[in-house]
Amino acid sequence: MRKFIEQDRKNIINILVKSFKGNKSVDFVVGKSAKGKEILMEYSLENCLENGEVYISDTGNSCVLIKYSDQKSKPLKLWIWDLKLALRGIGIPRIPKVLKRESSIEETQPKDPFLYVWFIGVQPESQGKGEGSKLLRSVLEIASEKNLPVCLETSTERNFKWYENFGFSVYSSSNQFGFPFYFYRKDVL
């Protein structure tokens, strides 16, 4: 895997939009529209470029967006992205429930610093071939070098076993959004 370069932008957005099609959590935030998902993924990419790191696989078929919980820089461009996401991605009627969801997630996450896997996505035609596993192993190496636990959330049942095979365990769960939502953590050495 390698770090993001500007030429990767469209490909990363495409990977994430396609790999999160039908995802309950993403649909909760932006609905089922591809445009809403695109805006969410653009927002997430910008946020991780400012407060974390973005990587793409050597094949260009998968990517991971990570944040560091103790980095919370909010330059003007991220405020503009917040507004764009709210108005064009989420939509005004949905904003209160999305804000409640985000607040609930933040309250549940650990208070100590951690590496946060915000999105890990693999092109649908490349899923099940080890692409995501390679990325996740690399993320765990980064976390180990930085001596940080790794946290993430998922609502996708097929991912439960996958994360558990990497040593993640559930530290909390919620059903308040209308679907099961699990918080995973792995302490690294």
Coordinates of N, CA and C in Angstrom, one line a residue, residues 64 66 114-118 120 132-133 135-141 143 148-154 159-172 182-188:
V64 N -8.0 2.7 2.4 CA -8.4 2.8 3.8 C -8.2 4.3 4.2
I66 N -7.9 6.5 7.6 CA -7.7 6.5 9.0 C -7.6 7.9 9.6
F114 N -6.4 6.9 20.0 CA -6.5 5.6 19.2 C -6.5 5.9 17.7
L115 N -6.2 4.9 16.9 CA -6.2 5.0 15.5 C -7.6 4.5 15.1
Y116 N -8.3 5.4 14.3 CA -9.6 5.1 13.9 C -9.7 4.7 12.4
V117 N -10.2 3.5 12.2 CA -10.4 3.1 10.8 C -11.8 3.6 10.4
W118 N -11.8 4.7 9.7 CA -13.1 5.3 9.3 C -13.8 4.5 8.2
I120 N -12.7 1.4 5.2 CA -11.8 0.5 4.5 C -12.7 -0.1 3.4
G132 N -8.4 -6.4 1.2 CA -8.7 -5.7 2.4 C -7.9 -6.2 3.6
S133 N -7.6 -7.5 3.6 CA -6.7 -8.0 4.6 C -5.3 -7.4 4.6
L135 N -4.5 -4.5 3.5 CA -4.6 -3.1 4.0 C -4.7 -3.1 5.5
L136 N -5.6 -4.0 6.0 CA -5.8 -4.0 7.5 C -4.5 -4.4 8.2
R137 N -3.8 -5.3 7.7 CA -2.5 -5.7 8.3 C -1.6 -4.5 8.4
S138 N -1.5 -3.7 7.3 CA -0.7 -2.6 7.2 C -1.1 -1.5 8.2
V139 N -2.4 -1.3 8.4 CA -3.0 -0.4 9.4 C -2.6 -0.8 10.8
L140 N -2.6 -2.1 11.0 CA -2.2 -2.6 12.4 C -0.7 -2.4 12.6
E141 N 0.1 -2.5 11.6 CA 1.5 -2.2 11.7 C 1.7 -0.7 12.1
A143 N -0.4 1.3 13.6 CA -0.9 1.4 14.9 C 0.2 0.9 15.9
L148 N -0.7 2.6 19.4 CA -2.1 3.0 19.5 C -3.0 1.9 19.3
P149 N -4.1 1.8 20.1 CA -5.1 0.8 19.8 C -5.9 1.2 18.5
V150 N -6.5 0.2 17.9 CA -7.3 0.5 16.6 C -8.7 0.3 17.0
C151 N -9.5 1.3 16.6 CA -11.0 1.2 16.8 C -11.7 1.4 15.5
L152 N -12.9 0.9 15.4 CA -13.8 1.0 14.2 C -15.2 0.6 14.6
E153 N -16.1 0.9 13.7 CA -17.5 0.5 13.9 C -17.9 -0.2 12.6
T154 N -18.9 -1.1 12.7 CA -19.5 -1.7 11.5 C -20.9 -2.1 11.8
N159 N -18.7 -8.7 8.0 CA -17.4 -8.2 8.4 C -17.1 -8.6 9.9
F160 N -18.1 -9.0 10.6 CA -17.9 -9.3 12.0 C -16.7 -10.3 12.2
K161 N -16.9 -11.5 11.5 CA -15.9 -12.5 11.6 C -14.5 -12.1 11.1
W162 N -14.5 -11.3 10.0 CA -13.3 -10.8 9.4 C -12.5 -10.0 10.5
Y163 N -13.2 -9.1 11.1 CA -12.5 -8.3 12.1 C -12.0 -9.1 13.3
E164 N -12.9 -10.0 13.7 CA -12.5 -10.9 14.8 C -11.3 -11.8 14.5
N165 N -11.2 -12.2 13.2 CA -10.0 -13.0 12.8 C -8.7 -12.2 12.9
F166 N -8.8 -10.9 12.9 CA -7.6 -10.0 13.1 C -7.4 -9.7 14.5
G167 N -8.2 -10.2 15.4 CA -8.0 -10.0 16.9 C -8.8 -8.8 17.4
F168 N -9.7 -8.3 16.6 CA -10.6 -7.2 17.1 C -11.7 -7.9 18.0
S169 N -12.2 -7.1 19.0 CA -13.3 -7.6 19.8 C -14.3 -6.5 20.0
V170 N -15.5 -6.8 20.2 CA -16.6 -5.9 20.4 C -16.5 -5.3 21.8
Y171 N -16.4 -4.0 21.9 CA -16.4 -3.3 23.2 C -17.7 -2.6 23.5
S172 N -18.6 -2.5 22.5 CA -19.9 -1.9 22.7 C -20.7 -2.2 21.5
Y182 N -21.9 -2.2 15.8 CA -20.9 -2.7 16.7 C -19.6 -1.9 16.7
F183 N -19.1 -1.7 17.9 CA -17.8 -1.0 18.1 C -16.8 -2.0 18.4
Y184 N -15.7 -2.0 17.5 CA -14.6 -3.0 17.6 C -13.3 -2.3 18.1
R185 N -12.5 -3.0 18.8 CA -11.2 -2.5 19.2 C -10.2 -3.6 19.2
K186 N -9.0 -3.2 18.9 CA -7.8 -4.1 18.9 C -6.7 -3.4 19.6
D187 N -6.1 -3.9 20.7 CA -4.9 -3.3 21.3 C -3.8 -4.0 20.6
V188 N -2.8 -3.2 20.2 CA -1.6 -3.7 19.4 C -0.4 -3.5 20.3

